[in-house]
Coordinates of N, CA and C and ligand atoms in Angstrom, one line a residue:
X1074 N 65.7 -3.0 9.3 CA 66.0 -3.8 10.5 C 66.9 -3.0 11.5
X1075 N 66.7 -3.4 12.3 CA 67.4 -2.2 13.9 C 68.1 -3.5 14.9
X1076 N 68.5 -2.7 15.4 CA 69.5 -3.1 16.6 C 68.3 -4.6 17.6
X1077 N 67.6 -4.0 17.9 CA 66.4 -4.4 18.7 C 65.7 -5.3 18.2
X1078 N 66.0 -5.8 16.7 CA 65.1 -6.7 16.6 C 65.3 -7.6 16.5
X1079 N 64.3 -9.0 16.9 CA 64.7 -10.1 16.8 C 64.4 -11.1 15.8
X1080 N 65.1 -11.8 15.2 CA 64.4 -12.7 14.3 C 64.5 -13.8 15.0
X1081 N 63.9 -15.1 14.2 CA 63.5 -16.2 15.0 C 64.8 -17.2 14.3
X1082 N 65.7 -17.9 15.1 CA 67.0 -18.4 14.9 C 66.5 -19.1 14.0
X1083 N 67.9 -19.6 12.9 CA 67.8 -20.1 11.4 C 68.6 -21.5 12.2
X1084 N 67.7 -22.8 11.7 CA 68.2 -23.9 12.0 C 69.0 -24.7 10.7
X1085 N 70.2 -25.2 10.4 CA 70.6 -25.7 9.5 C 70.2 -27.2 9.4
X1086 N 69.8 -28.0 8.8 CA 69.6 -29.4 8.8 C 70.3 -30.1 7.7
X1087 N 71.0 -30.4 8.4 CA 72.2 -31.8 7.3 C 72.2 -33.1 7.7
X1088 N 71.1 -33.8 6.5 CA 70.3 -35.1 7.1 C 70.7 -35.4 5.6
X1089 N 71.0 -36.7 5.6 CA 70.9 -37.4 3.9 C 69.4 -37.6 3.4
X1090 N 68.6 -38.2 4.4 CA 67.4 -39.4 4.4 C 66.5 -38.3 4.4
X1091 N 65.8 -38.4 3.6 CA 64.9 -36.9 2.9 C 63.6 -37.3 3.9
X1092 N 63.0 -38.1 4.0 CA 62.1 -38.1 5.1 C 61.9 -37.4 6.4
X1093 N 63.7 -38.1 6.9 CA 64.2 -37.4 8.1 C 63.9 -36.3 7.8
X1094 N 64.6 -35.4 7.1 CA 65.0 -34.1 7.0 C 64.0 -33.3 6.8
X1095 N 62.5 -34.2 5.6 CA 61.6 -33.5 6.1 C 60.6 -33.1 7.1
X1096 N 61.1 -34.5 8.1 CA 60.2 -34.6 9.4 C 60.4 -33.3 9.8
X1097 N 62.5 -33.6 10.4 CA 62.6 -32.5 11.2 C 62.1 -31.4 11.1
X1098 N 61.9 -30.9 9.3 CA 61.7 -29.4 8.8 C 60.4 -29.3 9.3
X1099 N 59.5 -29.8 9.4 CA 58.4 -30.0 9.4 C 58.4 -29.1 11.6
X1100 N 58.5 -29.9 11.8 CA 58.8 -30.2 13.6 C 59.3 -28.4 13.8
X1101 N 60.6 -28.5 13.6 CA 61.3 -26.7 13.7 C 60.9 -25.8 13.2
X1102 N 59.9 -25.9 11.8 CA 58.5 -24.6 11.4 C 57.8 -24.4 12.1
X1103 N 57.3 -25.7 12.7 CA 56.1 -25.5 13.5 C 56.4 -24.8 14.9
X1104 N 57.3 -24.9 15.4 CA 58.3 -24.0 16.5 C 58.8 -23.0 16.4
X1105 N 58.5 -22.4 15.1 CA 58.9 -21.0 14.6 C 60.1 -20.9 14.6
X1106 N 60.8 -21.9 13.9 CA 62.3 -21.7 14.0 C 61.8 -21.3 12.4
X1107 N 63.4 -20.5 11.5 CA 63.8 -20.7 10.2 C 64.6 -21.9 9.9
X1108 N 64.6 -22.3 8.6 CA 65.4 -23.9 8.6 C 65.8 -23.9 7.2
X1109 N 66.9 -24.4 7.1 CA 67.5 -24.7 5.6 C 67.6 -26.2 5.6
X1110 N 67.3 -26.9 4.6 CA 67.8 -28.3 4.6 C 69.2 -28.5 3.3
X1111 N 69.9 -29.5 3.9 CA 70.8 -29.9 2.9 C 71.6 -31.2 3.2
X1112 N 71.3 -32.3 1.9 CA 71.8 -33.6 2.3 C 72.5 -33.9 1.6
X1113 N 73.6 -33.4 1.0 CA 75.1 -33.6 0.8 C 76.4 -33.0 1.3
X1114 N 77.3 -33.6 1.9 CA 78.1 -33.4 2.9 C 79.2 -32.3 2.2
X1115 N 79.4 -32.0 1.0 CA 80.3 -31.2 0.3 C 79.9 -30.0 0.5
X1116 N 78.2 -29.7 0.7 CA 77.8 -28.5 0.3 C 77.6 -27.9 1.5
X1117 N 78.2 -28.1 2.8 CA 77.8 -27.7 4.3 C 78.6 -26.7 4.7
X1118 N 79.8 -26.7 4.4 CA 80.5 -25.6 4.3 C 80.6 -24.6 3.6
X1119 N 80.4 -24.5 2.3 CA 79.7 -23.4 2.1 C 78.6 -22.6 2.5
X1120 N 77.7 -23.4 2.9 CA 76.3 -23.2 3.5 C 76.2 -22.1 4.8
X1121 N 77.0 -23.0 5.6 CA 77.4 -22.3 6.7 C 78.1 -20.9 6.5
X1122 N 78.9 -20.8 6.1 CA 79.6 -19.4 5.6 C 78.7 -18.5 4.9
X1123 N 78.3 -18.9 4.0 CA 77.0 -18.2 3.3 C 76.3 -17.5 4.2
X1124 N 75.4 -18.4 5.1 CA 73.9 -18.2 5.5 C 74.3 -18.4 7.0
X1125 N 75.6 -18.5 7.9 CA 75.9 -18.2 9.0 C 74.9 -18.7 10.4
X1126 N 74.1 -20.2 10.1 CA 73.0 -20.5 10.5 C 73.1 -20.5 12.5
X1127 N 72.3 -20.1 13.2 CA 72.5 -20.2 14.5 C 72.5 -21.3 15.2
X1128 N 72.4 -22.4 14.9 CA 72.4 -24.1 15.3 C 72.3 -25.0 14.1
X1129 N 73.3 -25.9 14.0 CA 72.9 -26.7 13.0 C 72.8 -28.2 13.4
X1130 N 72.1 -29.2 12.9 CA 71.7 -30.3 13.1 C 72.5 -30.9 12.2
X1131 N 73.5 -32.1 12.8 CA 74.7 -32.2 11.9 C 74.3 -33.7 11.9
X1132 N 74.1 -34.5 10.6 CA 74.0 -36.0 10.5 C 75.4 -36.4 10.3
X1133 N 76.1 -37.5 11.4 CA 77.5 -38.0 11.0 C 77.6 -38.7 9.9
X1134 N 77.1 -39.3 9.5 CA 77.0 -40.4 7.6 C 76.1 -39.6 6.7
X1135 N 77.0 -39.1 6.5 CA 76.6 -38.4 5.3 C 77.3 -38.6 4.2
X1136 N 76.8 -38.2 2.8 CA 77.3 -38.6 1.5 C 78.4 -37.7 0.9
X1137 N 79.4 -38.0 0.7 CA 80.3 -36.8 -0.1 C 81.5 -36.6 1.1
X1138 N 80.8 -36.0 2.5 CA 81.6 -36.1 3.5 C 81.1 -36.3 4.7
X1139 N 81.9 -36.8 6.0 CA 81.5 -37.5 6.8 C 81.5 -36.0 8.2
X1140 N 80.4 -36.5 8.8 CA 79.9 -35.1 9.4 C 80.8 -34.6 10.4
X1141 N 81.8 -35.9 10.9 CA 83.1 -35.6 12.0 C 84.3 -34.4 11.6
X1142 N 84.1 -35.1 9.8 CA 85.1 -34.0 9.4 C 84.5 -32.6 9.0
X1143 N 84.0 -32.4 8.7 CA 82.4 -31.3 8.5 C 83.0 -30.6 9.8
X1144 N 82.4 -30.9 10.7 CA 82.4 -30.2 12.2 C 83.9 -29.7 12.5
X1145 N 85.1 -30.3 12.2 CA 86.1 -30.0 12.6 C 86.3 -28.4 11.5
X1146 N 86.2 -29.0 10.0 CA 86.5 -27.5 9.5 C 85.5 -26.4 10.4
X1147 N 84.0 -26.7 10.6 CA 83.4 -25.9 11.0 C 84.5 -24.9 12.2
X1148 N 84.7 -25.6 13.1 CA 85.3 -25.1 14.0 C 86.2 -24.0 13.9
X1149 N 87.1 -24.3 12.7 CA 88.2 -23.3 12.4 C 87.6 -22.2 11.9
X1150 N 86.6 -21.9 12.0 CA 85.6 -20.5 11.6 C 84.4 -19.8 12.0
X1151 N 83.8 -21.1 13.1 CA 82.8 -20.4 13.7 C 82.8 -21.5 15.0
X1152 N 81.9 -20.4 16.1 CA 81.4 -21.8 17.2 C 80.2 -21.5 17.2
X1153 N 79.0 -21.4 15.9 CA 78.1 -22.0 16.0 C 77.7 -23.3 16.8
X1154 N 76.4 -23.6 17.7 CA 76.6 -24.8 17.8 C 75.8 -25.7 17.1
X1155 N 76.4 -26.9 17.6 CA 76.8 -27.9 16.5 C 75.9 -29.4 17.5
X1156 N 75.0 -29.8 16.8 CA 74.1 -31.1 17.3 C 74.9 -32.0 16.3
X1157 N 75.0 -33.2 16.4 CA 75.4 -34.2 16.1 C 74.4 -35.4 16.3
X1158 N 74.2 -35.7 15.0 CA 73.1 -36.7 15.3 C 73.4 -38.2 14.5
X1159 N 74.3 -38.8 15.3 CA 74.3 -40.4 15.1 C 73.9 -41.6 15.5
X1160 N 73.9 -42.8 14.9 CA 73.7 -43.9 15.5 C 74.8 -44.7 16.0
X1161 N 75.7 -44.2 15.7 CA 77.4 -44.8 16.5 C 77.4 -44.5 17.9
X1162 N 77.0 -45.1 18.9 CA 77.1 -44.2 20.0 C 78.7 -44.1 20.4
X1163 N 79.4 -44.8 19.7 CA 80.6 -44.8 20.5 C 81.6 -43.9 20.0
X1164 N 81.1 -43.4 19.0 CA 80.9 -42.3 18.3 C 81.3 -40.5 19.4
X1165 N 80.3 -40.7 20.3 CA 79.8 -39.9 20.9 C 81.1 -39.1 21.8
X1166 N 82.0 -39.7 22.4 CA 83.4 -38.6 23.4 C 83.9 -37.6 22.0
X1167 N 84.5 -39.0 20.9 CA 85.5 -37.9 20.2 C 84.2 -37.0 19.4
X1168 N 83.2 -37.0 19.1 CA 82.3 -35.7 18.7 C 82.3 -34.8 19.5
X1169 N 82.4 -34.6 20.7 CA 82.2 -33.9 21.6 C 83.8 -33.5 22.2
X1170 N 84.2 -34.2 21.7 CA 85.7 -34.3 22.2 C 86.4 -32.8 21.3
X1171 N 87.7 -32.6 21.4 CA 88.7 -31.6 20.6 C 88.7 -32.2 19.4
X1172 N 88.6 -33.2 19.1 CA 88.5 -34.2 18.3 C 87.6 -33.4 16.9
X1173 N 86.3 -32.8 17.3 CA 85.7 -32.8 16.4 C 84.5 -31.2 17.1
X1174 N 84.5 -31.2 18.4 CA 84.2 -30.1 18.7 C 82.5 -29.8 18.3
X1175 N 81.7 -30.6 18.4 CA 80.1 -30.9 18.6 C 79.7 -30.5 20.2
X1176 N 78.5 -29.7 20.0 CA 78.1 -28.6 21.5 C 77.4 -30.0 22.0
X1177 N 76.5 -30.7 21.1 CA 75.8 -31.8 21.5 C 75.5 -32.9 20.7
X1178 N 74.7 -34.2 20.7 CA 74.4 -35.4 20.4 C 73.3 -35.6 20.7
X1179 N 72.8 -36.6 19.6 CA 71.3 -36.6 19.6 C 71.5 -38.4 19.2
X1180 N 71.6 -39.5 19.9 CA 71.3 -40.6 19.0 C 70.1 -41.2 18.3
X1181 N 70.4 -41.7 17.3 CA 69.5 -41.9 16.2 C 68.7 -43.3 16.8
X1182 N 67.6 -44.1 16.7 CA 66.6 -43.5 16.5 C 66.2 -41.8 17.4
X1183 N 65.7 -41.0 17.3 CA 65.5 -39.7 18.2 C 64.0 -39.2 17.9
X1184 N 63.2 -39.4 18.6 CA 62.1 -38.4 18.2 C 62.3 -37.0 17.6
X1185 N 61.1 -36.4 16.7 CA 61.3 -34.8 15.9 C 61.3 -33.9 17.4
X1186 N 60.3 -34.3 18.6 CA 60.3 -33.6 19.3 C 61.4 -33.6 20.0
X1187 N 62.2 -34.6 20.5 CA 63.6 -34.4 21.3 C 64.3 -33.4 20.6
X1188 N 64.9 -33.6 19.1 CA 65.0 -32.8 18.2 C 65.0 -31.4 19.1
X1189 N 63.7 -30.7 18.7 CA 63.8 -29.7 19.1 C 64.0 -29.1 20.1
X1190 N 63.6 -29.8 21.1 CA 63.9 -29.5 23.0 C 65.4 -29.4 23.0
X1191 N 66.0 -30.1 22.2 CA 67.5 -29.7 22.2 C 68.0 -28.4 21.4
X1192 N 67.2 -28.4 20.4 CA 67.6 -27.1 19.6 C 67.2 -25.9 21.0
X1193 N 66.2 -25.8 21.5 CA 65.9 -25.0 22.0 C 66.5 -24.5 23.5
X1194 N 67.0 -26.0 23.6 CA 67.9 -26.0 25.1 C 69.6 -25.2 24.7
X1195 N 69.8 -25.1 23.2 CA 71.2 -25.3 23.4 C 71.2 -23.5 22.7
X1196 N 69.9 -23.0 22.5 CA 69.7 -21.7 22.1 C 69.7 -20.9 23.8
X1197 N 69.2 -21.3 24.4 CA 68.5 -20.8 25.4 C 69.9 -20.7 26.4
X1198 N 71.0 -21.7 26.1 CA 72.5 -21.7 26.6 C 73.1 -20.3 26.2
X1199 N 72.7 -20.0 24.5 CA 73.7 -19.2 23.9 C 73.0 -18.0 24.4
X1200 N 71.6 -17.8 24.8 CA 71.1 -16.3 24.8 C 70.5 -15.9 23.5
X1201 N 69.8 -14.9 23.7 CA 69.1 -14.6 22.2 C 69.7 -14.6 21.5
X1202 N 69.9 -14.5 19.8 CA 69.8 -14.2 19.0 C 70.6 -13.2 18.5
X1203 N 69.4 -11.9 18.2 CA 70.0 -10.4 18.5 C 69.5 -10.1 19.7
X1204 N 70.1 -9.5 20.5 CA 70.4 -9.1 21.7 C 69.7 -7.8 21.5
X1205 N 68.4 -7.3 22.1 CA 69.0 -5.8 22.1 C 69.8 -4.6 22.9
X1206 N 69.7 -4.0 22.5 CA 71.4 -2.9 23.6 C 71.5 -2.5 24.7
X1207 N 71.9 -4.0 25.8 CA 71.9 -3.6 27.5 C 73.5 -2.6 27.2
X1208 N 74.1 -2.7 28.1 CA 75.8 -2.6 28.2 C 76.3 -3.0 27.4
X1209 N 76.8 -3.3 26.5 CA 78.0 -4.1 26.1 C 79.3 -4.3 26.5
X1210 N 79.6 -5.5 26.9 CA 80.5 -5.7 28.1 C 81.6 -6.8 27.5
X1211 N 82.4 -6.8 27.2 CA 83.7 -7.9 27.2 C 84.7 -8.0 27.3
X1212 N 85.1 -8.8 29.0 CA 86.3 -8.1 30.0 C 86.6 -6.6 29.9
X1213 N 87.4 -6.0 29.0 CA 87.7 -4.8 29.6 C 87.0 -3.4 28.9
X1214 N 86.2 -4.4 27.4 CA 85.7 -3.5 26.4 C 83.6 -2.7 26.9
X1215 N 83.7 -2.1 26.9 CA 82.3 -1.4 27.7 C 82.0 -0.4 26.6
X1216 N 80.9 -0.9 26.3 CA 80.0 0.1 25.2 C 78.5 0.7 26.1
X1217 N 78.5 1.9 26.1 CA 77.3 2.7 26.6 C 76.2 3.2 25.9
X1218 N 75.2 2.6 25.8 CA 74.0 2.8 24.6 C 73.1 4.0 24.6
X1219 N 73.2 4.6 26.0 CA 72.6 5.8 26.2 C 73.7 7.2 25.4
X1220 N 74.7 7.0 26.0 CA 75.5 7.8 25.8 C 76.3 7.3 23.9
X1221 N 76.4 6.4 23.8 CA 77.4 5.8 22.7 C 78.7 5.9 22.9
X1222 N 79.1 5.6 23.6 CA 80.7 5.9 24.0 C 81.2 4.0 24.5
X1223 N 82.8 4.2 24.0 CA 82.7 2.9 24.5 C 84.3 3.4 25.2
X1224 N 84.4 2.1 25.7 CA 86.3 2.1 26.4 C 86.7 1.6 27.2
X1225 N 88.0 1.3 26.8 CA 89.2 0.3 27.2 C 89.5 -0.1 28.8
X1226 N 88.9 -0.7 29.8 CA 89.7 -0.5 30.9 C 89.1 1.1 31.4
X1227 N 88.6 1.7 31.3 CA 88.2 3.0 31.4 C 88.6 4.3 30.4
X1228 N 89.3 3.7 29.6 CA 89.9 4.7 28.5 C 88.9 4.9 27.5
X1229 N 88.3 5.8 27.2 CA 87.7 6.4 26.1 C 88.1 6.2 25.1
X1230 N 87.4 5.3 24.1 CA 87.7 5.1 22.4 C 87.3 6.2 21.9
X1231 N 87.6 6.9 20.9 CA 87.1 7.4 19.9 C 86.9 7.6 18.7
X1232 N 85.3 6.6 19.1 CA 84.4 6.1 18.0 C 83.4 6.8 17.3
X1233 N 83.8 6.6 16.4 CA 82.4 7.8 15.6 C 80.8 6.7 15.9
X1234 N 80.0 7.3 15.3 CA 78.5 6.6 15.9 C 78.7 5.2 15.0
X1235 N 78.8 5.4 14.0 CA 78.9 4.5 13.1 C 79.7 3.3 13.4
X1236 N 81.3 3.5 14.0 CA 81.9 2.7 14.4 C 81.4 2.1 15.5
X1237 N 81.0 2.6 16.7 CA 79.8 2.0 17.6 C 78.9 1.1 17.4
X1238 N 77.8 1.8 16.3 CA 77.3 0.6 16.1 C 77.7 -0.9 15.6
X1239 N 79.0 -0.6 14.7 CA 79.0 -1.4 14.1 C 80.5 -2.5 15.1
X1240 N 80.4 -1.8 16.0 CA 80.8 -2.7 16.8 C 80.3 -2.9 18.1
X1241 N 78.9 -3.0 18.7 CA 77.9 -3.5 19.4 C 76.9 -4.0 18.3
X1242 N 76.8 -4.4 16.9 CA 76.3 -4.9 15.8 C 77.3 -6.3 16.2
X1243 N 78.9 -6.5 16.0 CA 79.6 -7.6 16.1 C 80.2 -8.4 17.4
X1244 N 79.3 -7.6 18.4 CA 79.7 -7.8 20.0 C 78.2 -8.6 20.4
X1245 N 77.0 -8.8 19.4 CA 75.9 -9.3 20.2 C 76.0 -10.7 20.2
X1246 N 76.9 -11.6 19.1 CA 77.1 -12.5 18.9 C 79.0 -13.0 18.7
X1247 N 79.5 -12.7 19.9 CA 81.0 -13.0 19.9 C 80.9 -14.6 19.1
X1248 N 82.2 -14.5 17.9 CA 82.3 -15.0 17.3 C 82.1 -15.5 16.1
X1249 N 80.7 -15.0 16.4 CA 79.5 -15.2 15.1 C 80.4 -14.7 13.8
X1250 N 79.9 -15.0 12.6 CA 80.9 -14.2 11.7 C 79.3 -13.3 11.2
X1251 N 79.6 -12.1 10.4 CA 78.7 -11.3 10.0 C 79.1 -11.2 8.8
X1252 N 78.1 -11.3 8.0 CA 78.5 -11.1 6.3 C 78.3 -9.6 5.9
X1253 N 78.9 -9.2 5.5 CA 78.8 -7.4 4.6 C 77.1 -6.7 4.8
X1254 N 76.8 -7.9 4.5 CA 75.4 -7.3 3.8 C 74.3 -7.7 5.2
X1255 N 75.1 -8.4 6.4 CA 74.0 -8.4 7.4 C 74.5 -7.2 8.5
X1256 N 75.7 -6.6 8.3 CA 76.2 -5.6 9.1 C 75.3 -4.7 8.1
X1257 N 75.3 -4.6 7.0 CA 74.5 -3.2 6.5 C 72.8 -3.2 6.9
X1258 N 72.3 -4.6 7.2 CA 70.9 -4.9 7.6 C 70.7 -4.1 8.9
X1259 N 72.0 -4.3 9.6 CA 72.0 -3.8 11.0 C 71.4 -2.8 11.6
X1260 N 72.6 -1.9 10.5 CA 73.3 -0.2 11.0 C 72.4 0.7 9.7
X1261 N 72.0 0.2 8.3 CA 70.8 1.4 8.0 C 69.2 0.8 8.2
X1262 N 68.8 1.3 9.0 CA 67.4 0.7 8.6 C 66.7 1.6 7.9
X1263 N 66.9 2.3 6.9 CA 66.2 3.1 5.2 C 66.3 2.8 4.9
X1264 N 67.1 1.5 4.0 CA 67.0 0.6 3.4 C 68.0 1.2 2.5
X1265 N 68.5 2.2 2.6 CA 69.4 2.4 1.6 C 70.5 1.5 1.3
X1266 N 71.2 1.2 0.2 CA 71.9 0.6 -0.2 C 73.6 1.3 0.1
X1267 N 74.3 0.0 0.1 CA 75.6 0.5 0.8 C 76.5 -0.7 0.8
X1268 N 77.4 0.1 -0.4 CA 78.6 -1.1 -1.1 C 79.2 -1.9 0.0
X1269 N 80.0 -2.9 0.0 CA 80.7 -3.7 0.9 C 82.2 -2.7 1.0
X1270 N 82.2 -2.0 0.3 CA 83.4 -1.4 0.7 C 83.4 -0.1 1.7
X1271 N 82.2 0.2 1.6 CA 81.6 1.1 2.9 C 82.0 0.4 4.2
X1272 N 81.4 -0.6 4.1 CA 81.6 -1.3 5.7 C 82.7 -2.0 5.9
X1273 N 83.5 -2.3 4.7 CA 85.1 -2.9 5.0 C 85.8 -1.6 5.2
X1274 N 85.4 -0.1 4.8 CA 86.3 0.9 5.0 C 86.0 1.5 6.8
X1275 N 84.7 1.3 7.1 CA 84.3 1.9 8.7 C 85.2 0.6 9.6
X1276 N 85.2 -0.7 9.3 CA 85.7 -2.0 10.0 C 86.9 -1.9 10.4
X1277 N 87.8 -1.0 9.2 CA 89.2 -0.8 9.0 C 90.0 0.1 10.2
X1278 N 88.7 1.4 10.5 CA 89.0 2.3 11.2 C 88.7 1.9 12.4
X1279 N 87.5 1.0 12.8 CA 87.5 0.8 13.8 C 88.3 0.0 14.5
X1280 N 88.9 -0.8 13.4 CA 90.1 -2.1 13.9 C 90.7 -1.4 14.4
X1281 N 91.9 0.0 13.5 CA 93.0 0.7 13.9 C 92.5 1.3 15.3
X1282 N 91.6 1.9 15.8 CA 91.4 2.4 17.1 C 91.7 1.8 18.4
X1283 N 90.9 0.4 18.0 CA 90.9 -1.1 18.9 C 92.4 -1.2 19.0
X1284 N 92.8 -1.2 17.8 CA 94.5 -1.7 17.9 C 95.5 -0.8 18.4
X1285 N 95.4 0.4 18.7 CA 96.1 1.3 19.4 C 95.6 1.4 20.5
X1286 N 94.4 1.4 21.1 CA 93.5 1.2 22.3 C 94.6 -0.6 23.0
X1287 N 94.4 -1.5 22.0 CA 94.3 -2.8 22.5 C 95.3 -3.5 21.9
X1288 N 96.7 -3.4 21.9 CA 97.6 -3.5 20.9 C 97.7 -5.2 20.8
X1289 N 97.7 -5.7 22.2 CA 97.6 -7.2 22.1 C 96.6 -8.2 21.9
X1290 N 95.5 -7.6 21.5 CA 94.3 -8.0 20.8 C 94.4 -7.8 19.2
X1291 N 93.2 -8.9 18.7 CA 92.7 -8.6 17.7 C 91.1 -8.8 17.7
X1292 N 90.7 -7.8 18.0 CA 89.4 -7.6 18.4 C 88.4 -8.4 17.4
X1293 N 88.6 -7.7 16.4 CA 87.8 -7.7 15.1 C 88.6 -8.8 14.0
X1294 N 87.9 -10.3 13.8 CA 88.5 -10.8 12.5 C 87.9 -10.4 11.4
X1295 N 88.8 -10.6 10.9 CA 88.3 -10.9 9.0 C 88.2 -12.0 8.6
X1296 N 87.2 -12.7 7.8 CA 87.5 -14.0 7.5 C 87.4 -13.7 5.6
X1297 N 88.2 -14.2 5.5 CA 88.2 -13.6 3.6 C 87.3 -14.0 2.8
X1298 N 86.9 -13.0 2.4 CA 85.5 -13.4 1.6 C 84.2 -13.8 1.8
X1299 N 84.2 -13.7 3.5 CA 83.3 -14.3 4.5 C 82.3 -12.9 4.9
X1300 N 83.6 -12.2 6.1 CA 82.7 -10.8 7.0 C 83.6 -10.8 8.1
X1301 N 83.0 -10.8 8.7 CA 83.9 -10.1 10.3 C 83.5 -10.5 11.5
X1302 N 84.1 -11.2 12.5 CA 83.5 -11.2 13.4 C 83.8 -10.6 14.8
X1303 N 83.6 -10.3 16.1 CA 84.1 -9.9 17.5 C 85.0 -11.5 18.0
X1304 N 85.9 -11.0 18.5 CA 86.8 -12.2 19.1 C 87.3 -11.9 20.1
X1305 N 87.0 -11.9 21.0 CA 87.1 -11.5 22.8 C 88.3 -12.6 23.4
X1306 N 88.5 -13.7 22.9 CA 89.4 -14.3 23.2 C 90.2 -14.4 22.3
X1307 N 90.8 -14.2 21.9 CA 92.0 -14.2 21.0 C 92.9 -13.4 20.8
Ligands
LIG1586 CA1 72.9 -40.3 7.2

């Protein structure tokens, strides 16, 4: 896999009512989305961290836990977005609210096809996917794909190739978190294999550069035991 390619976004579906859930799955294959289903509210957060899904369809009554509180941890680690699909309409400010931090709402009854027109409206918000390599641009950080060179305000980083890609790999999706093993999907496409400590030891060096470059940033998070993401605001 390379820079340039695109896969077709992974929908998460967290529905209790197995019908539903198989409607929807049914409806977002046929649209060539990827989809995971999962109808217990304990297991969403891991899921997410795991499998790092590009939209997820979030049921508020859910079993184990309630999808308000779901979305809120969501938040403290990714801004994936986040559908909300209840029958409470009154429900609907504080989901959308700071309260709970949902991109959008879907009230139940909903057609499979609304469903999707939303998934696809709220993709089409974020921009592709993978991106392939225009500029890379954020406020003052500028990566050059012809050249490979990136820099500060006009200051020249120096980045080895590696650290380049692998940070225009964590710049095509600000915020996104990247797991070890999809930064290695990235940056070898031989398929060769390449420990997590390869990419936590290149991550390390490119942090330090950013950090001397950008002292009052932290460009690059770590999320423990998760991967890494780009953080342009923070
Ligand atoms: Ca439910």
């Amino acid at each position: 896999m390379n820079l340039t390619n695109s896969e077709s976004a992974l929908v998460l579906i967290v529905e209790d009512e197995a019908k539903l859930s198989a409607l929807l799955d049914e409806y977002l294959t046929a649209s060539n989305y990827r989809t995971l289903q999962v109808a217990d509210g304990l297991d969403v957060v891991g899921l997410v961290r795991e499998r790092t899904p590009d939209v997820i369809l979030l049921d508020l009554m859910l079993p184990g836990r309630d999808g308000m509180d779901i979305c809120r941890e969501l938040r403290t680690f990714s801004n994936v977005p986040i559908i909300m699909m209840t029958a409470r309409v009154e429900e609907v400010d504080r989901l959308l609210g700071l309260d709970a931090g949902a991109d959008d709402y879907i009230c139940k009854p909903y057609s499979p096809r609304e469903v999707v027109a939303r998934v696809k409206a709220i993709l089409r918000r974020r921009g592709p996917v993978e991106t392939s390599l225009p500029d890379h641009q954020s406020e003052g950080l500028v990566l050059e794909p012809t050249t490979m060179r990136a820099s500060w305000n006009g200051m020249i980083l120096d980045l080895t190739q590696f650290e380049w890609k692998l940070l225009a790999a964590l710049m095509t999706s600000p915020g996104r978190i990247f797991s070890r093993s999809q930064l290695v999907d990235k940056l070898y496409d031989d398929g060769r294999s390449v420990t997590d400590r390869t990419i936590d030891s290149h991550i390390r060096n490119l942090r330090r550069k950013l950090e001397s470059a950008v002292p009052e940033k932290e460009l690059i998070r770590s999320v423990y035991g998760v991967g890494y993401s780009f953080e342009p605001d923070k």
